[in-house]
Amino acid sequence: MSENELHTEAIQLLKQLIATPSYSREESGTADLIQEWLKAHGIETERLGNNVWAVNAHFDAAKPTILLNSHHDTVKPNKAYTRDPFLAQEEDGKLFGLGSNDAGGCLVSLLSAFVHFHGRNDLKYNLLMAASAEEENSGANGISSLLPLLPPIACGIVGEPTSMNMAVAEKGLMVIDGLASGTAGHAAHENADNALYHALDDINLIRNFAFPKVSETLGKVKATVTQIEAGQQHNVVPAMCQFVVDVRVNEHYTNQEVFDILNSLTKSELKARSFRLNSSSIPNDHPLVKAGLVLGRKTYGSPTLSDQALMAFPTVKMGPGETTRSHQADEFVLLSEIEEGINLYIRLLEQLL
């Protein structure tokens, strides 16, 4: 099948995916579509929940395996939409619709590249295509549930909108709940044990603390207090103050290490919601990165989180579309971006396979 035919089929599949609601944990309809599309190309599929995967026709367990992965779940459309989010519309070279950019264009481009290579018997690597669920909410039934069932993975391409440049490092995410305690009392009386003031002391400490290890690609660890709650009425000193810290971690620290540092500095009781979404990176001399550089692709560090965080093997985040369009109203992907995505994925893999 020619690349032009692949492009045409990819657009048709993307239109079907847009028209099928696939919020995180509700992706069964799009999982069905992906399975049907692969089967129409003579490809056997497997499925776990709403995760769909397949391997190349001449899979050889003695060869290393490259994972091609993107997600088919979406966020819910925001209130600023002026178009029907589930109506796939072409206009001025753009394809509008929820999930078109994040990450439908990436998904159909990777699927097309997988179809291109599926039947070849001269590959040095195996290819494993995984269309995963629950990426948008980092759900337990997404890629993390699928990875233990897959054969060993040597490296992977994670399809997210990056203008087909290579995110060679990605910040991890950790959310921390803080609880400052004090003594309740009447606001008219002296009370030095004010939970709100204790929380503010710790918040200021978190705001001003600089983690010493700075990444060349990802910069500093960034800890930001995003929520605070205390008190019930104006004349009562609160006994408790709760706050939330959003922490973006570079590759020089694990989430646990960052938590331990903040916990040692603050007086509030801190509790991390999870340590599982760690930072990820791939060496600049990895064959995947070198292959992308040959094609004129740029490398950069990504501040946004993806399923890369759940993969314990080297990965490059790379896909058609622009990250700034993700989760915006009237989301779209350029038809030319999908054409370029298919072409570059194929050329990238040709260098490795």
Short mmCIF file of C-alpha atoms in Angstrom, two decimals:
data_model
loop_
_atom_site.label_atom_id
_atom_site.label_comp_id
_atom_site.label_asym_id
_atom_site.label_seq_id
_atom_site.Cartn_x
_atom_site.Cartn_y
_atom_site.Cartn_z
CA MET A 1 0.00 0.00 0.00
CA SER A 2 1.38 3.41 -0.99
CA GLU A 3 1.87 6.22 1.52
CA ASN A 4 -0.87 8.21 -0.26
CA GLU A 5 -3.30 5.31 0.28
CA LEU A 6 -2.19 5.04 3.90
CA HIS A 7 -2.80 8.76 4.37
CA THR A 8 -6.31 8.52 2.90
CA GLU A 9 -7.20 5.55 5.11
CA ALA A 10 -5.68 7.22 8.17
CA ILE A 11 -7.89 10.29 7.69
CA GLN A 12 -10.99 8.14 7.34
CA LEU A 13 -10.14 6.25 10.53
CA LEU A 14 -9.49 9.50 12.39
CA LYS A 15 -12.89 10.83 11.33
CA GLN A 16 -14.52 7.71 12.76
CA LEU A 17 -12.55 8.05 16.00
CA ILE A 18 -13.60 11.69 16.37
CA ALA A 19 -17.26 10.75 15.90
CA THR A 20 -17.04 8.11 18.65
CA PRO A 21 -16.89 9.48 22.23
CA SER A 22 -13.86 8.07 24.04
CA TYR A 23 -13.43 9.81 27.36
CA SER A 24 -10.93 8.15 29.69
CA ARG A 25 -12.40 4.87 30.99
CA GLU A 26 -15.09 5.04 28.28
CA GLU A 27 -13.08 4.07 25.19
CA SER A 28 -14.70 0.78 24.20
CA GLY A 29 -16.16 2.24 21.00
CA THR A 30 -12.85 3.53 19.68
CA ALA A 31 -11.10 0.32 20.75
CA ASP A 32 -13.60 -1.57 18.57
CA LEU A 33 -12.88 0.73 15.62
CA ILE A 34 -9.12 0.25 15.92
CA GLN A 35 -9.48 -3.53 16.09
CA GLU A 36 -11.75 -3.55 13.04
CA TRP A 37 -9.37 -1.32 11.10
CA LEU A 38 -6.37 -3.56 11.82
CA LYS A 39 -8.33 -6.71 11.01
CA ALA A 40 -9.36 -5.18 7.68
CA HIS A 41 -5.63 -5.05 6.91
CA GLY A 42 -5.24 -8.73 7.78
CA ILE A 43 -3.67 -8.05 11.18
CA GLU A 44 -4.56 -10.14 14.22
CA THR A 45 -5.14 -8.12 17.37
CA GLU A 46 -5.24 -8.68 21.09
CA ARG A 47 -7.10 -6.66 23.65
CA LEU A 48 -7.01 -5.95 27.37
CA GLY A 49 -9.93 -3.81 28.45
CA ASN A 50 -9.80 -0.90 26.02
CA ASN A 51 -6.14 -1.40 25.11
CA VAL A 52 -5.56 -2.90 21.66
CA TRP A 53 -2.24 -4.27 20.44
CA ALA A 54 -0.70 -6.27 17.62
CA VAL A 55 2.73 -7.47 16.48
CA ASN A 56 4.34 -7.74 13.04
CA ALA A 57 3.56 -10.84 10.97
CA HIS A 58 7.06 -12.32 11.33
CA PHE A 59 7.51 -11.67 15.04
CA ASP A 60 10.72 -13.32 16.30
CA ALA A 61 11.24 -13.53 20.06
CA ALA A 62 15.00 -13.58 19.48
CA LYS A 63 14.88 -10.06 18.06
CA PRO A 64 14.49 -6.83 20.07
CA THR A 65 11.06 -5.20 19.97
CA ILE A 66 10.17 -1.57 19.27
CA LEU A 67 6.92 -0.30 20.80
CA LEU A 68 4.74 2.08 18.78
CA ASN A 69 2.24 3.59 21.18
CA SER A 70 -0.38 6.30 21.28
CA HIS A 71 -3.66 6.72 23.13
CA HIS A 72 -7.25 6.87 21.90
CA ASP A 73 -8.95 8.42 24.93
CA THR A 74 -9.76 12.12 25.11
CA VAL A 75 -10.55 14.75 27.68
CA LYS A 76 -14.09 16.12 27.76
CA PRO A 77 -14.71 19.14 25.50
CA ASN A 78 -14.51 22.46 27.29
CA LYS A 79 -17.31 25.02 27.28
CA ALA A 80 -15.58 27.28 24.76
CA TYR A 81 -16.26 24.93 21.84
CA THR A 82 -18.10 26.59 18.96
CA ARG A 83 -18.21 23.41 16.85
CA ASP A 84 -19.71 20.00 17.52
CA PRO A 85 -16.69 18.23 19.08
CA PHE A 86 -17.84 14.88 17.66
CA LEU A 87 -18.37 16.12 14.11
CA ALA A 88 -15.23 15.59 12.03
CA GLN A 89 -15.06 18.57 9.67
CA GLU A 90 -12.46 19.35 7.01
CA GLU A 91 -11.90 23.03 6.37
CA ASP A 92 -8.93 24.87 4.84
CA GLY A 93 -6.65 21.86 5.20
CA LYS A 94 -7.65 21.29 8.82
CA LEU A 95 -9.55 18.39 10.37
CA PHE A 96 -11.58 19.60 13.35
CA GLY A 97 -12.86 17.42 16.16
CA LEU A 98 -12.22 16.32 19.73
CA GLY A 99 -9.04 14.25 19.93
CA SER A 100 -7.93 15.13 16.40
CA ASN A 101 -4.66 16.65 17.64
CA ASP A 102 -4.33 14.89 21.00
CA ALA A 103 -3.64 12.27 20.02
CA GLY A 104 -5.70 11.04 17.07
CA GLY A 105 -3.32 12.30 14.40
CA CYS A 106 -0.42 10.57 16.13
CA LEU A 107 -2.37 7.35 16.61
CA VAL A 108 -3.50 6.95 12.99
CA SER A 109 -0.02 7.89 11.73
CA LEU A 110 1.63 5.22 13.88
CA LEU A 111 -1.03 2.68 12.87
CA SER A 112 -0.30 3.47 9.23
CA ALA A 113 3.45 3.04 9.71
CA PHE A 114 2.80 -0.28 11.47
CA VAL A 115 0.65 -1.48 8.55
CA HIS A 116 3.43 -0.44 6.16
CA PHE A 117 5.97 -2.69 7.89
CA HIS A 118 3.67 -5.44 9.17
CA GLY A 119 4.24 -8.07 6.49
CA ARG A 120 7.97 -7.59 5.93
CA ASN A 121 10.19 -10.55 6.78
CA ASP A 122 13.53 -8.70 6.70
CA LEU A 123 13.17 -6.57 9.83
CA LYS A 124 16.01 -6.45 12.36
CA TYR A 125 13.49 -5.55 15.07
CA ASN A 126 9.98 -6.62 15.91
CA LEU A 127 7.26 -3.99 15.88
CA LEU A 128 4.51 -3.92 18.49
CA MET A 129 1.65 -1.46 18.01
CA ALA A 130 -0.33 -0.55 21.13
CA ALA A 131 -3.33 1.79 21.09
CA SER A 132 -3.84 2.46 24.76
CA ALA A 133 -6.57 3.80 27.01
CA GLU A 134 -6.74 6.12 30.03
CA GLU A 135 -3.73 8.26 29.15
CA GLU A 136 -5.50 11.52 29.86
CA ASN A 137 -6.15 10.58 33.49
CA SER A 138 -3.06 8.36 34.00
CA GLY A 139 -5.49 5.56 34.75
CA ALA A 140 -4.55 2.16 36.11
CA ASN A 141 -6.25 0.39 33.20
CA GLY A 142 -4.18 2.06 30.51
CA ILE A 143 -0.66 1.30 29.33
CA SER A 144 0.56 0.40 32.83
CA SER A 145 -1.84 -2.56 32.91
CA LEU A 146 -0.79 -3.66 29.42
CA LEU A 147 3.01 -3.48 29.68
CA PRO A 148 3.40 -6.55 31.96
CA LEU A 149 1.66 -8.69 29.31
CA LEU A 150 3.90 -7.59 26.44
CA PRO A 151 7.20 -9.14 25.38
CA PRO A 152 10.36 -7.31 26.50
CA ILE A 153 10.57 -3.87 24.88
CA ALA A 154 13.93 -2.49 23.73
CA CYS A 155 12.70 1.05 23.05
CA GLY A 156 9.57 2.90 22.02
CA ILE A 157 8.01 5.78 20.14
CA VAL A 158 5.21 7.49 22.06
CA GLY A 159 2.84 9.35 19.77
CA GLU A 160 1.98 12.78 21.15
CA PRO A 161 1.75 16.07 19.22
CA THR A 162 5.29 17.46 19.04
CA SER A 163 5.42 18.85 15.48
CA MET A 164 7.35 15.63 14.73
CA ASN A 165 10.27 16.80 16.85
CA MET A 166 11.68 14.52 19.54
CA ALA A 167 11.02 14.97 23.23
CA VAL A 168 14.08 13.20 24.61
CA ALA A 169 13.20 13.99 28.22
CA GLU A 170 9.92 14.56 30.00
CA LYS A 171 9.19 15.92 33.43
CA GLY A 172 7.55 13.62 35.93
CA LEU A 173 4.49 14.59 37.95
CA MET A 174 3.77 14.24 41.64
CA VAL A 175 0.80 15.73 43.49
CA ILE A 176 1.26 16.29 47.23
CA ASP A 177 -1.46 17.00 49.79
CA GLY A 178 -0.29 19.11 52.71
CA LEU A 179 -1.98 19.42 56.10
CA ALA A 180 -0.96 22.05 58.62
CA SER A 181 -2.38 21.75 62.14
CA GLY A 182 -2.93 24.34 64.85
CA THR A 183 -5.25 25.25 67.70
CA ALA A 184 -8.74 26.55 67.05
CA GLY A 185 -9.74 29.71 68.90
CA HIS A 186 -11.52 33.04 68.79
CA ALA A 187 -9.92 35.50 66.40
CA ALA A 188 -10.19 38.27 69.02
CA HIS A 189 -7.69 36.51 71.32
CA GLU A 190 -3.97 35.95 70.89
CA ASN A 191 -3.26 32.62 69.24
CA ALA A 192 0.19 31.89 67.85
CA ASP A 193 -0.82 28.37 66.82
CA ASN A 194 -2.73 29.34 63.68
CA ALA A 195 -2.84 26.47 61.16
CA LEU A 196 -3.26 28.90 58.27
CA TYR A 197 -0.08 30.77 59.18
CA HIS A 198 1.79 27.47 59.58
CA ALA A 199 0.65 26.46 56.12
CA LEU A 200 1.73 29.82 54.67
CA ASP A 201 5.19 29.39 56.19
CA ASP A 202 5.55 26.04 54.43
CA ILE A 203 4.04 27.35 51.21
CA ASN A 204 6.57 30.18 51.13
CA LEU A 205 9.36 27.70 51.81
CA ILE A 206 8.21 25.49 48.92
CA ARG A 207 7.86 28.55 46.68
CA ASN A 208 11.40 29.74 47.33
CA PHE A 209 13.29 26.44 47.60
CA ALA A 210 15.56 25.64 44.63
CA PHE A 211 16.44 22.00 44.03
CA PRO A 212 20.18 21.98 43.28
CA LYS A 213 20.20 19.55 40.34
CA VAL A 214 19.17 21.33 37.15
CA SER A 215 18.61 19.47 33.87
CA GLU A 216 20.07 20.68 30.58
CA THR A 217 16.85 19.68 28.78
CA LEU A 218 14.16 19.98 31.46
CA GLY A 219 15.48 22.75 33.67
CA LYS A 220 14.62 22.98 37.35
CA VAL A 221 12.28 20.89 39.47
CA LYS A 222 9.16 23.03 39.74
CA ALA A 223 6.92 22.85 42.81
CA THR A 224 3.77 24.97 42.67
CA VAL A 225 1.06 25.31 45.31
CA THR A 226 -2.23 25.26 43.41
CA GLN A 227 -4.95 24.92 46.07
CA ILE A 228 -5.47 25.99 49.69
CA GLU A 229 -8.42 25.57 52.03
CA ALA A 230 -8.91 26.63 55.65
CA GLY A 231 -11.45 28.10 58.05
CA GLN A 232 -15.23 28.22 58.27
CA GLN A 233 -15.97 31.75 59.44
CA HIS A 234 -14.24 35.08 59.94
CA ASN A 235 -13.91 35.03 63.75
CA VAL A 236 -12.54 31.50 64.25
CA VAL A 237 -8.83 30.68 63.96
CA PRO A 238 -8.69 27.44 61.98
CA ALA A 239 -7.28 24.26 63.50
CA MET A 240 -6.36 22.85 60.08
CA CYS A 241 -5.26 24.16 56.71
CA GLN A 242 -5.01 21.96 53.64
CA PHE A 243 -3.03 22.73 50.51
CA VAL A 244 -2.02 20.98 47.31
CA VAL A 245 1.37 21.06 45.60
CA ASP A 246 1.88 20.24 41.91
CA VAL A 247 5.49 19.07 41.41
CA ARG A 248 7.18 18.66 38.03
CA VAL A 249 10.34 16.61 38.43
CA ASN A 250 13.39 16.51 36.15
CA GLU A 251 15.36 13.36 35.35
CA HIS A 252 17.94 13.96 38.09
CA TYR A 253 15.46 13.02 40.83
CA THR A 254 12.92 10.33 41.47
CA ASN A 255 9.55 11.45 42.78
CA GLN A 256 10.36 9.77 46.08
CA GLU A 257 13.59 11.76 46.41
CA VAL A 258 11.81 15.06 45.77
CA PHE A 259 9.11 14.17 48.28
CA ASP A 260 11.67 13.28 50.94
CA ILE A 261 13.43 16.63 50.47
CA LEU A 262 10.21 18.66 50.76
CA ASN A 263 9.05 16.58 53.69
CA SER A 264 12.30 17.25 55.57
CA LEU A 265 11.99 21.01 55.04
CA THR A 266 8.35 21.54 56.01
CA LYS A 267 6.43 21.20 59.26
CA SER A 268 3.10 20.30 57.65
CA GLU A 269 2.10 16.69 57.19
CA LEU A 270 2.75 15.84 53.54
CA LYS A 271 1.30 12.91 51.60
CA ALA A 272 2.02 12.11 47.95
CA ARG A 273 -0.95 10.81 45.98
CA SER A 274 1.37 8.66 43.88
CA PHE A 275 5.05 8.16 43.09
CA ARG A 276 4.46 6.33 39.79
CA LEU A 277 4.74 9.18 37.25
CA ASN A 278 8.49 9.68 37.24
CA SER A 279 10.57 11.70 34.80
CA SER A 280 11.90 9.92 31.73
CA SER A 281 14.81 10.48 29.34
CA ILE A 282 16.71 8.82 26.51
CA PRO A 283 20.43 9.27 25.72
CA ASN A 284 21.27 11.54 22.80
CA ASP A 285 23.33 8.75 21.23
CA HIS A 286 20.44 6.24 21.24
CA PRO A 287 19.72 4.87 17.73
CA LEU A 288 16.17 6.29 17.83
CA VAL A 289 17.44 9.79 18.54
CA LYS A 290 20.24 9.54 16.00
CA ALA A 291 17.76 8.38 13.35
CA GLY A 292 15.55 11.38 14.05
CA LEU A 293 18.46 13.79 13.87
CA VAL A 294 19.38 12.41 10.44
CA LEU A 295 15.85 13.39 9.34
CA GLY A 296 16.34 16.94 10.61
CA ARG A 297 14.21 16.52 13.70
CA LYS A 298 15.01 18.68 16.75
CA THR A 299 15.32 17.42 20.32
CA TYR A 300 13.87 19.11 23.39
CA GLY A 301 12.70 18.52 26.94
CA SER A 302 8.94 18.34 27.48
CA PRO A 303 7.23 19.88 30.53
CA THR A 304 4.01 17.94 29.85
CA LEU A 305 3.29 14.43 31.02
CA SER A 306 2.51 11.39 28.87
CA ASP A 307 2.54 7.61 29.17
CA GLN A 308 6.33 7.85 28.78
CA ALA A 309 6.34 8.24 32.55
CA LEU A 310 5.15 4.64 32.94
CA MET A 311 7.74 3.05 30.65
CA ALA A 312 10.96 1.68 32.09
CA PHE A 313 12.73 1.52 28.70
CA PRO A 314 14.08 4.30 26.42
CA THR A 315 11.39 6.22 24.56
CA VAL A 316 11.08 9.19 22.24
CA LYS A 317 7.89 11.26 22.35
CA MET A 318 7.16 12.30 18.79
CA GLY A 319 4.09 12.93 16.69
CA PRO A 320 2.21 15.16 14.26
CA GLY A 321 0.26 18.15 15.56
CA GLU A 322 1.13 20.83 18.08
CA THR A 323 1.05 20.40 21.83
CA THR A 324 -0.43 23.90 22.30
CA ARG A 325 -3.65 22.78 20.56
CA SER A 326 -4.22 19.95 23.02
CA HIS A 327 -7.32 20.38 25.21
CA GLN A 328 -8.23 23.65 23.47
CA ALA A 329 -11.66 24.44 22.11
CA ASP A 330 -12.28 23.61 18.44
CA GLU A 331 -9.30 21.28 18.39
CA PHE A 332 -7.85 20.45 14.97
CA VAL A 333 -4.97 18.75 13.20
CA LEU A 334 -3.67 19.68 9.76
CA LEU A 335 -4.14 17.03 7.09
CA SER A 336 -0.60 17.80 5.94
CA GLU A 337 0.68 17.05 9.46
CA ILE A 338 -0.71 13.53 9.30
CA GLU A 339 0.83 13.01 5.87
CA GLU A 340 4.17 14.21 7.22
CA GLY A 341 3.76 12.07 10.34
CA ILE A 342 3.26 8.87 8.38
CA ASN A 343 6.18 9.68 6.09
CA LEU A 344 8.59 10.53 8.91
CA TYR A 345 7.61 7.56 11.09
CA ILE A 346 8.29 5.25 8.12
CA ARG A 347 11.62 6.92 7.29
CA LEU A 348 12.65 6.85 10.95
CA LEU A 349 11.91 3.14 11.30
CA GLU A 350 13.55 2.35 7.95
CA GLN A 351 16.85 3.44 9.47
CA LEU A 352 16.41 0.99 12.34
CA LEU A 353 14.71 -1.91 10.57
#
